[in-house]
mmCIF file of C-alpha atoms in Angstrom:
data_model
loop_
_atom_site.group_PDB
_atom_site.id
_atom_site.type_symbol
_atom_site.label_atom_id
_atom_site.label_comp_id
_atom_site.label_asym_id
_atom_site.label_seq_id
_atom_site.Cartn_x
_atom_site.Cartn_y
_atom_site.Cartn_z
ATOM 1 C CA UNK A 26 -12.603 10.544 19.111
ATOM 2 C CA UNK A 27 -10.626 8.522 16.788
ATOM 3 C CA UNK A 28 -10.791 4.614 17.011
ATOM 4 C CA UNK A 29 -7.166 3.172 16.637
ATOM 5 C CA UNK A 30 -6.422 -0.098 15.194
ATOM 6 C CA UNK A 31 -5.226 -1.984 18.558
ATOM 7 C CA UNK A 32 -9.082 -0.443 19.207
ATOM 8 C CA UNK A 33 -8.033 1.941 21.982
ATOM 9 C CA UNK A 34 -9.609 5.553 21.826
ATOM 10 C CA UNK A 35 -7.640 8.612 21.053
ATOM 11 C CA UNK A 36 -8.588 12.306 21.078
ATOM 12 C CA UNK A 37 -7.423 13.993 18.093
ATOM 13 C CA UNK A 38 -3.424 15.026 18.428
ATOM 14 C CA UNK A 39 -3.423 13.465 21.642
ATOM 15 C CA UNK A 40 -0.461 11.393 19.481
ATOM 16 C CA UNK A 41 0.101 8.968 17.043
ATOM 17 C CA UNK A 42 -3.015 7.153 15.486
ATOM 18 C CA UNK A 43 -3.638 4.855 12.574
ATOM 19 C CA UNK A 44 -8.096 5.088 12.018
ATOM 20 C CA UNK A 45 -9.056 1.816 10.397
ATOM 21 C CA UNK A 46 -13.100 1.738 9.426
ATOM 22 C CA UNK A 47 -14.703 -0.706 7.517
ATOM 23 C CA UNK A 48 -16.595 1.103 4.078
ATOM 24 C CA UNK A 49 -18.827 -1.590 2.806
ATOM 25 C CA UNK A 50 -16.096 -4.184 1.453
ATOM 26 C CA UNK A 51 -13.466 -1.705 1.594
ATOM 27 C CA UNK A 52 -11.018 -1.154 4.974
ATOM 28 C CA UNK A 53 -10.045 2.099 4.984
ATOM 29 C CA UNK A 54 -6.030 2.561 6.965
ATOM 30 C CA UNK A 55 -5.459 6.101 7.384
ATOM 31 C CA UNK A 56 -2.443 7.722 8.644
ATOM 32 C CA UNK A 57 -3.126 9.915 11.665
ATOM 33 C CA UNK A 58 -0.588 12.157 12.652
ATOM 34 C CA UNK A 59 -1.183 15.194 10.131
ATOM 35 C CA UNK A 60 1.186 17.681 12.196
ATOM 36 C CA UNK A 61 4.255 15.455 11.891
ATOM 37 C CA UNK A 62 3.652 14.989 8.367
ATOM 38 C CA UNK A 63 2.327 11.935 9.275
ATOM 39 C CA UNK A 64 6.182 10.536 10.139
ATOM 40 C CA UNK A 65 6.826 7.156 11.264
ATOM 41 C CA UNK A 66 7.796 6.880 14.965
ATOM 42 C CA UNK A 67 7.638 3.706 16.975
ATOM 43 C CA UNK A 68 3.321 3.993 17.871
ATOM 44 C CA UNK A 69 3.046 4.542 14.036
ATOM 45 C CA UNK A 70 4.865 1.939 12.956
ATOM 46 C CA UNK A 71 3.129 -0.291 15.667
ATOM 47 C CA UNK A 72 -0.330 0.798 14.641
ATOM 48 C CA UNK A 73 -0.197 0.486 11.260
ATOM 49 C CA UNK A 74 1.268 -3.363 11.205
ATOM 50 C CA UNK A 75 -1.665 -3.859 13.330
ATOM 51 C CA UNK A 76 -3.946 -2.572 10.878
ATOM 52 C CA UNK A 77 -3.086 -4.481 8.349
ATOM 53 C CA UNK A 78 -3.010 -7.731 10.440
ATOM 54 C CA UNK A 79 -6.314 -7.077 11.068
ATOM 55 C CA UNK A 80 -7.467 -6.859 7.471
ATOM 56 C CA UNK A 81 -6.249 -10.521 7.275
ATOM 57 C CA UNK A 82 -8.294 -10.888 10.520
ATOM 58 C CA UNK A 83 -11.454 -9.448 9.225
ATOM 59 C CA UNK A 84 -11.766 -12.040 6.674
ATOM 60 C CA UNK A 85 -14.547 -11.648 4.162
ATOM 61 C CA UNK A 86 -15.771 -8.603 5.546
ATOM 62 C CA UNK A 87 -12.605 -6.906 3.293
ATOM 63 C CA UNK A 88 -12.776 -6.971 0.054
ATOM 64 C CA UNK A 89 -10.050 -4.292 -0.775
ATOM 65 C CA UNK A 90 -7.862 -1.781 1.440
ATOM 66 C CA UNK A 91 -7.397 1.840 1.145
ATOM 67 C CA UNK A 92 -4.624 3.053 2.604
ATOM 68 C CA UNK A 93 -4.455 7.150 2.901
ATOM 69 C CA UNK A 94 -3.564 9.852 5.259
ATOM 70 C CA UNK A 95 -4.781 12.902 7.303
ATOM 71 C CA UNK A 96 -3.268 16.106 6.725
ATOM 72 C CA UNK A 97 -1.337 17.702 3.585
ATOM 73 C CA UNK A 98 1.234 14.916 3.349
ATOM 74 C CA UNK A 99 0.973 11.503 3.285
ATOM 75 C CA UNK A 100 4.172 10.573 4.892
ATOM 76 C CA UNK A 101 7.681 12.221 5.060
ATOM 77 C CA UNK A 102 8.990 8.819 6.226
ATOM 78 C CA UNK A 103 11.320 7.957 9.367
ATOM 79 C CA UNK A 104 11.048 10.259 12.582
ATOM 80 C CA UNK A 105 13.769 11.947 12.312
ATOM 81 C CA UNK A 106 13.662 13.068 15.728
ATOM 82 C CA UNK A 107 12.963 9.788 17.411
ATOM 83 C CA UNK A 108 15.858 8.231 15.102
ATOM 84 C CA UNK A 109 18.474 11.063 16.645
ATOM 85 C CA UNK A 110 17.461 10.108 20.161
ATOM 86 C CA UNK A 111 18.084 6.950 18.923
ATOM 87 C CA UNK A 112 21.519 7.194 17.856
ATOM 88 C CA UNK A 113 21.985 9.203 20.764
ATOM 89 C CA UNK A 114 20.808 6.982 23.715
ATOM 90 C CA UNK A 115 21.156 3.712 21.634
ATOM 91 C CA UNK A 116 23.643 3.676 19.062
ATOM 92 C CA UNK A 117 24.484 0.344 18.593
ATOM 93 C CA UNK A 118 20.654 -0.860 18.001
ATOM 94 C CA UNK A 119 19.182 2.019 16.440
ATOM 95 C CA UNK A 120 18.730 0.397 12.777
ATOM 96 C CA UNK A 121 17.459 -2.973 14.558
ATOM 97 C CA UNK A 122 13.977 -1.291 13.903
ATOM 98 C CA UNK A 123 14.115 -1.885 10.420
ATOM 99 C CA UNK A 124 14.450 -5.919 10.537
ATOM 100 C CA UNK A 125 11.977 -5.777 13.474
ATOM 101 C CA UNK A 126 9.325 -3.362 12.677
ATOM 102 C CA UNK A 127 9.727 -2.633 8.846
ATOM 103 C CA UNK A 128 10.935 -5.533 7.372
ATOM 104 C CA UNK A 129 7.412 -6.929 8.958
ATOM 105 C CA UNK A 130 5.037 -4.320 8.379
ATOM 106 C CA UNK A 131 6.254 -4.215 4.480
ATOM 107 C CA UNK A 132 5.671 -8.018 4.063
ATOM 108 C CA UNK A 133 2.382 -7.569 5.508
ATOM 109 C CA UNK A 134 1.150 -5.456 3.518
ATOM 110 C CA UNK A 135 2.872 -7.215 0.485
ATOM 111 C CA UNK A 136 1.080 -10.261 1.921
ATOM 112 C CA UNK A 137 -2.701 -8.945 1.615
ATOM 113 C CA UNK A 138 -4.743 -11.098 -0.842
ATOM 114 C CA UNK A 139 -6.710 -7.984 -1.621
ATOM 115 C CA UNK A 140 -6.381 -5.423 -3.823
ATOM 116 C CA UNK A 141 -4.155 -2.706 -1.963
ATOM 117 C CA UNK A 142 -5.164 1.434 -3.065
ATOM 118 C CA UNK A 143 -3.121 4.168 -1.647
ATOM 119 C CA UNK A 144 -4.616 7.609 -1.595
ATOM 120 C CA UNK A 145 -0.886 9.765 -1.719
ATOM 121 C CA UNK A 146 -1.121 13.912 -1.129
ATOM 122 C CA UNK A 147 1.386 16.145 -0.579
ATOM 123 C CA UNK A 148 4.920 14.354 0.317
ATOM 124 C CA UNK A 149 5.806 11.008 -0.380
ATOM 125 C CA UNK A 150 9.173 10.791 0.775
ATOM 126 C CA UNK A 151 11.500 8.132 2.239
ATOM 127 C CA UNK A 152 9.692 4.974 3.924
ATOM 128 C CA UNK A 153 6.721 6.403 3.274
ATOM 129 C CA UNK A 154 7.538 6.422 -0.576
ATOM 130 C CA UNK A 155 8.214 2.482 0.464
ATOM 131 C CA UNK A 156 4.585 2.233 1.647
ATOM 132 C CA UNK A 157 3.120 3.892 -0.816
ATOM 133 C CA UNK A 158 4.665 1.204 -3.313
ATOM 134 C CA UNK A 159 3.172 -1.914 -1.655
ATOM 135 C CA UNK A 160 -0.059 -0.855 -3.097
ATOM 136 C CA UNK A 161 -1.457 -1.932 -6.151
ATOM 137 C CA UNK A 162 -2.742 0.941 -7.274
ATOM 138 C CA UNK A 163 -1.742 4.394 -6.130
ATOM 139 C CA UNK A 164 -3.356 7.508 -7.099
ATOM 140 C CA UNK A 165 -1.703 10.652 -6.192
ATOM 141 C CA UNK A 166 -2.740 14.780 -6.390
ATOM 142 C CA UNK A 167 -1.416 16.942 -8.975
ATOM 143 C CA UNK A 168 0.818 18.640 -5.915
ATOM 144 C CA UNK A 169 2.104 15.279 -4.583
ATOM 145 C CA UNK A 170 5.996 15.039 -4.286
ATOM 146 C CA UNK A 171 8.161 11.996 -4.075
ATOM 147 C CA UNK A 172 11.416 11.168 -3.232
ATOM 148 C CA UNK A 173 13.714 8.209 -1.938
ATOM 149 C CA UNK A 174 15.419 10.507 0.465
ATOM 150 C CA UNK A 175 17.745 7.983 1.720
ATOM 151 C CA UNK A 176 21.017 9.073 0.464
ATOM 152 C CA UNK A 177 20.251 12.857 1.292
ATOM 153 C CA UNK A 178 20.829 11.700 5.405
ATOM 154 C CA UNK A 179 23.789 9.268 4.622
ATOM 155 C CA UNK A 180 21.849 5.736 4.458
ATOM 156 C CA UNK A 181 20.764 3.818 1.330
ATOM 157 C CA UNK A 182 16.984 2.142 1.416
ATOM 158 C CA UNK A 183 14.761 0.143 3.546
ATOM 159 C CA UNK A 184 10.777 -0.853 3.195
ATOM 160 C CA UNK A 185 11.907 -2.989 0.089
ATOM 161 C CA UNK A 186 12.172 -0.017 -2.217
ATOM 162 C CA UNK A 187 15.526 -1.019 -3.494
ATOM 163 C CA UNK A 188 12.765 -4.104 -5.147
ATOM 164 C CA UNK A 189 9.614 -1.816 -5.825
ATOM 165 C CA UNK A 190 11.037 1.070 -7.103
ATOM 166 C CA UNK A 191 13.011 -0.148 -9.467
ATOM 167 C CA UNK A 192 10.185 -2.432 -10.737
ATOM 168 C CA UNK A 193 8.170 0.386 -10.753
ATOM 169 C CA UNK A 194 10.012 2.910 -13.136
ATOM 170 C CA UNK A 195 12.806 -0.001 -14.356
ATOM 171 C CA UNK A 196 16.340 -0.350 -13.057
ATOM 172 C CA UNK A 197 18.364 2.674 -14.626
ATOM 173 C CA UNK A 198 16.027 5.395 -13.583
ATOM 174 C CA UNK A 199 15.430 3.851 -9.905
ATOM 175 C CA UNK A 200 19.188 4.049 -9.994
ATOM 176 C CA UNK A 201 19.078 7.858 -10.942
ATOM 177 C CA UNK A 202 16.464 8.350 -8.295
ATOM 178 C CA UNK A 203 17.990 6.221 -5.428
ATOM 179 C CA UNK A 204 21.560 7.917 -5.762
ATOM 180 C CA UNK A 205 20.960 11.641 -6.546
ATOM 181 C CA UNK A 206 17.687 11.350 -4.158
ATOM 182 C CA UNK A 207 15.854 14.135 -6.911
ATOM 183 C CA UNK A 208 12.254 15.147 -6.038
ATOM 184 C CA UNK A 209 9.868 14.292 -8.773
ATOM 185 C CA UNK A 210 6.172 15.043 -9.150
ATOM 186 C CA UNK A 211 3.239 13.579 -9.811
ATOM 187 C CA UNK A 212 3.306 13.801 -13.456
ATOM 188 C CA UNK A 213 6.218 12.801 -13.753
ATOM 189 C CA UNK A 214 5.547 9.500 -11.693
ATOM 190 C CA UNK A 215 2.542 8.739 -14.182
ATOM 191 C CA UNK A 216 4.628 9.210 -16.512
ATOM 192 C CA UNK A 217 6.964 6.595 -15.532
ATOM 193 C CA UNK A 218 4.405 4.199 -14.415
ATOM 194 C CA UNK A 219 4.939 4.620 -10.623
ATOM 195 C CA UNK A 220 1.421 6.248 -10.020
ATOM 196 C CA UNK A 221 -2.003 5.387 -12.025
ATOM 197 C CA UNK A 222 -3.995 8.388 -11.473
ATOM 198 C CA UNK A 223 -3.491 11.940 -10.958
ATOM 199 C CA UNK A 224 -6.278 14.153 -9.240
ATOM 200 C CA UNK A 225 -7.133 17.414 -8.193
ATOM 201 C CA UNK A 226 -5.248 18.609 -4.869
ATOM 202 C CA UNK A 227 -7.343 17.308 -1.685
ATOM 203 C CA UNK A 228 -9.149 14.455 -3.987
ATOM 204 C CA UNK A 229 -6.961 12.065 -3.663
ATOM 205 C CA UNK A 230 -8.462 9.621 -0.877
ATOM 206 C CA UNK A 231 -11.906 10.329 -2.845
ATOM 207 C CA UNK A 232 -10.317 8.949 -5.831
ATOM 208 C CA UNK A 233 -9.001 5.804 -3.894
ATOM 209 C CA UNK A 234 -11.905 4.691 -2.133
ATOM 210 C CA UNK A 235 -14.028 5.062 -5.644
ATOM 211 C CA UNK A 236 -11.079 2.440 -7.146
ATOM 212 C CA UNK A 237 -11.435 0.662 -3.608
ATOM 213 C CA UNK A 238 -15.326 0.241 -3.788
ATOM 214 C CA UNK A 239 -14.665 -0.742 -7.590
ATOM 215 C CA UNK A 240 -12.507 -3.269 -6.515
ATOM 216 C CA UNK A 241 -14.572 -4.711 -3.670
ATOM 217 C CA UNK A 242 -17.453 -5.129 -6.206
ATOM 218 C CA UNK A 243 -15.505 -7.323 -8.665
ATOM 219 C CA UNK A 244 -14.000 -10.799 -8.552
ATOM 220 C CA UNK A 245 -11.904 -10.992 -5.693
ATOM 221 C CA UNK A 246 -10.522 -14.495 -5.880
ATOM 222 C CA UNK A 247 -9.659 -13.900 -8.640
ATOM 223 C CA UNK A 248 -7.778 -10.702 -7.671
ATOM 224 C CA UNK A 249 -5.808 -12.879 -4.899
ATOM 225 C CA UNK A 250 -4.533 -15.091 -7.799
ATOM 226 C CA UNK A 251 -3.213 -12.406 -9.976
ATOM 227 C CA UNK A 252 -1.446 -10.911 -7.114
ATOM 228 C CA UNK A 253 -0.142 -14.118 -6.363
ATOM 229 C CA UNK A 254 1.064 -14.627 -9.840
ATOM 230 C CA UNK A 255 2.576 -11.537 -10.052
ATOM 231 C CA UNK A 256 4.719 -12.048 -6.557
ATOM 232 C CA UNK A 257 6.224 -15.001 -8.039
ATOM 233 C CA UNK A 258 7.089 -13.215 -10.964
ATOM 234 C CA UNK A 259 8.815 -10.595 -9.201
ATOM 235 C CA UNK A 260 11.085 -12.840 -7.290
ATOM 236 C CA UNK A 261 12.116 -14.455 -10.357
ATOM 237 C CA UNK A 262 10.284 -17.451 -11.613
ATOM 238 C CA UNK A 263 10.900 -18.809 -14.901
ATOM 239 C CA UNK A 264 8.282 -19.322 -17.857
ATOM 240 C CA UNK A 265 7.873 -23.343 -17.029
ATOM 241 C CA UNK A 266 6.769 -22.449 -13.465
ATOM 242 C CA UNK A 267 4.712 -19.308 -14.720
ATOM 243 C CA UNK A 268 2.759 -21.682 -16.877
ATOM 244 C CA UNK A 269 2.242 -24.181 -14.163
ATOM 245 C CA UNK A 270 1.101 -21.637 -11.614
ATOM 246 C CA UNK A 271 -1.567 -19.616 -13.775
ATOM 247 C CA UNK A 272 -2.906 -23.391 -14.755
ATOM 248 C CA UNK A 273 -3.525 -24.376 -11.305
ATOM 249 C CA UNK A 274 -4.946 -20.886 -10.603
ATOM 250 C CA UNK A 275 -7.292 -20.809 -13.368
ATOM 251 C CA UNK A 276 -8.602 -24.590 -11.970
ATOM 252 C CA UNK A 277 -9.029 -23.082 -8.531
ATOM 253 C CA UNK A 278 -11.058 -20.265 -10.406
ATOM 254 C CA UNK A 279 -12.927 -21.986 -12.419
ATOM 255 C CA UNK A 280 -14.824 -23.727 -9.679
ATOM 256 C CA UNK A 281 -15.865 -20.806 -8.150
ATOM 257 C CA UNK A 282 -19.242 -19.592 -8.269
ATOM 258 C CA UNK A 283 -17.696 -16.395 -9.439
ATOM 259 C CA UNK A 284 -16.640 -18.020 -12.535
ATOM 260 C CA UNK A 285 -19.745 -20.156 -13.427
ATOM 261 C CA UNK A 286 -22.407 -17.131 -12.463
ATOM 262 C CA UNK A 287 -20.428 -14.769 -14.657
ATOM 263 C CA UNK A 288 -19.538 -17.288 -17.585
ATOM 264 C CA UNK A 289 -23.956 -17.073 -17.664
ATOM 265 C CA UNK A 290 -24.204 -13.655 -17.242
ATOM 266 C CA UNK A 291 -21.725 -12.904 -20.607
ATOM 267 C CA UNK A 292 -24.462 -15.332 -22.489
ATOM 268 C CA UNK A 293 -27.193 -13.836 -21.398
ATOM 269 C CA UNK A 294 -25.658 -10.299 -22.304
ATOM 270 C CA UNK A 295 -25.913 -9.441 -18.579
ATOM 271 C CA UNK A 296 -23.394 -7.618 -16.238
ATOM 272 C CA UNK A 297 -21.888 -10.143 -13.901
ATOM 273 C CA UNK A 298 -22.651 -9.748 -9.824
ATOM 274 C CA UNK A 299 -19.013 -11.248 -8.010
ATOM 275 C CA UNK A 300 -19.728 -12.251 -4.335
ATOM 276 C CA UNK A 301 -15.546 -13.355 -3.848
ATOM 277 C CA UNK A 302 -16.531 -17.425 -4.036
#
């Protein structure tokens, strides 16, 4: 029996499922739906938001997320089948999913103080490509495949990846990618600075929820503030309010017990022990 995150109980492929378990400090998401390719219809979609809602809920029992998947791909995107019924029975709302359920599951995620890790195998493709890009760090197999997808079916993007791809690999070659809608591998996304790690087919989740655990261990206020930081420099901020926003950060650091432990621990030639405080 799999434990959903709403916290109702599901056999296995009795439908869609998002698991969400608590490893130590890290809260492990995973995608649940392994003979759909782990697509996104609506109890997906629904599931998942409420996931990461309840990392926020869960307080200082998370340290760091994982977000993976079951199956051989971690997500081919959109439903393509629920969006043709869609169109079909419902034409004129059909796209009013994206402003209601991923325009809000996308800013949650983007929202999390901690450190996000996404575990990607087989196909990244689409929305799911969009996911996989609110994460902070993103290890992928040596068979993952990627793609924006979009333009192939007629549409352009959605799940912010006209904004996170193209900060990702740079303007001019999220262009490329975005218009022509070209598969591209895992090597080539470390390459271009999209994914951090490359493993061994099948190790990919492994390899997250080591970085995870890593991350749960270390200074996580501190880790909210440089995510912070970096948001605001995304959307634009100039050097004058930079400046002023990684003084006030380091004062909020600085009187954590984080700080002063591990300021003692450098004297004393001693590794440092980070509780989050």
């Amino acid at each position: 029996m799999a434990v959903t995150a709403t916290g109702a109980a599901e056999s296995e492929g009795a439908g869609p499922s998002v698991g969400y378990t608590l490893d130590g400090g890290v809260a492990v998401i995973e995608l649940r739906r392994p003979s759909a390719g782990n697509a996104l219809d609506a109890s997906l979609r629904f599931e998942l938001l409420a996931a990461v809602r309840r990392v926020l809920s869960d307080g200082d029992f998370v340290r760091s997320v994982l977000l993976t998947a079951q199956g051989r791909n971690f997500c081919v995107g959109q439903d393509l089948k629920e969006h043709a019924e869609a169109l079909e029975t419902r034409p004129a709302s059909a796209f009013a999913v994206v402003r209601a359920e991923y325009n809000p599951l996308v800013e949650a995620l983007h929202a999390l103080p901690q450190p996000v890790v996404v575990g990607v195998e087989g196909a990244c493709v689409g929305a799911g490509l969009g996911l996989a890009l609110c994460a902070d760090l993103r290890v992928a197999s040596a068979g993952a495949r990627f793609s924006t997808a979009f333009t192939g079916i007629g549409l352009a993007a959605d799940s912010g990846l006209s904004l996170s791809l193209s900060q990702a690999v740079g303007p001019s070659r999220a262009a490329a990618l975005m218009l022509l809608g070209d598969r591209f591998d895992a090597e080539g996304a470390q390459r271009w600075g999209l994914v951090h790690r490359v493993v061994p087919d099948g190790q990919a989740a492994a390899e997250g929820l080591s970085l995870a655990r890593r991350l749960a261990a270390g200074p996580t206020a501190a880790y909210g503030e440089v995510k912070a930081l970096l948001r605001a420099a995304a959307a634009g901020a100039d050097l004058g309010a930079v400046l002023e926003s990684e003084a006030a950060a380091q004062e909020r650091l600085g009187a954590t017990r984080d700080h002063s432990a591990a300021v003692r621990s450098f004297l004393a030639k001693e590794k440092p022990s980070f509780e989050g405080r």
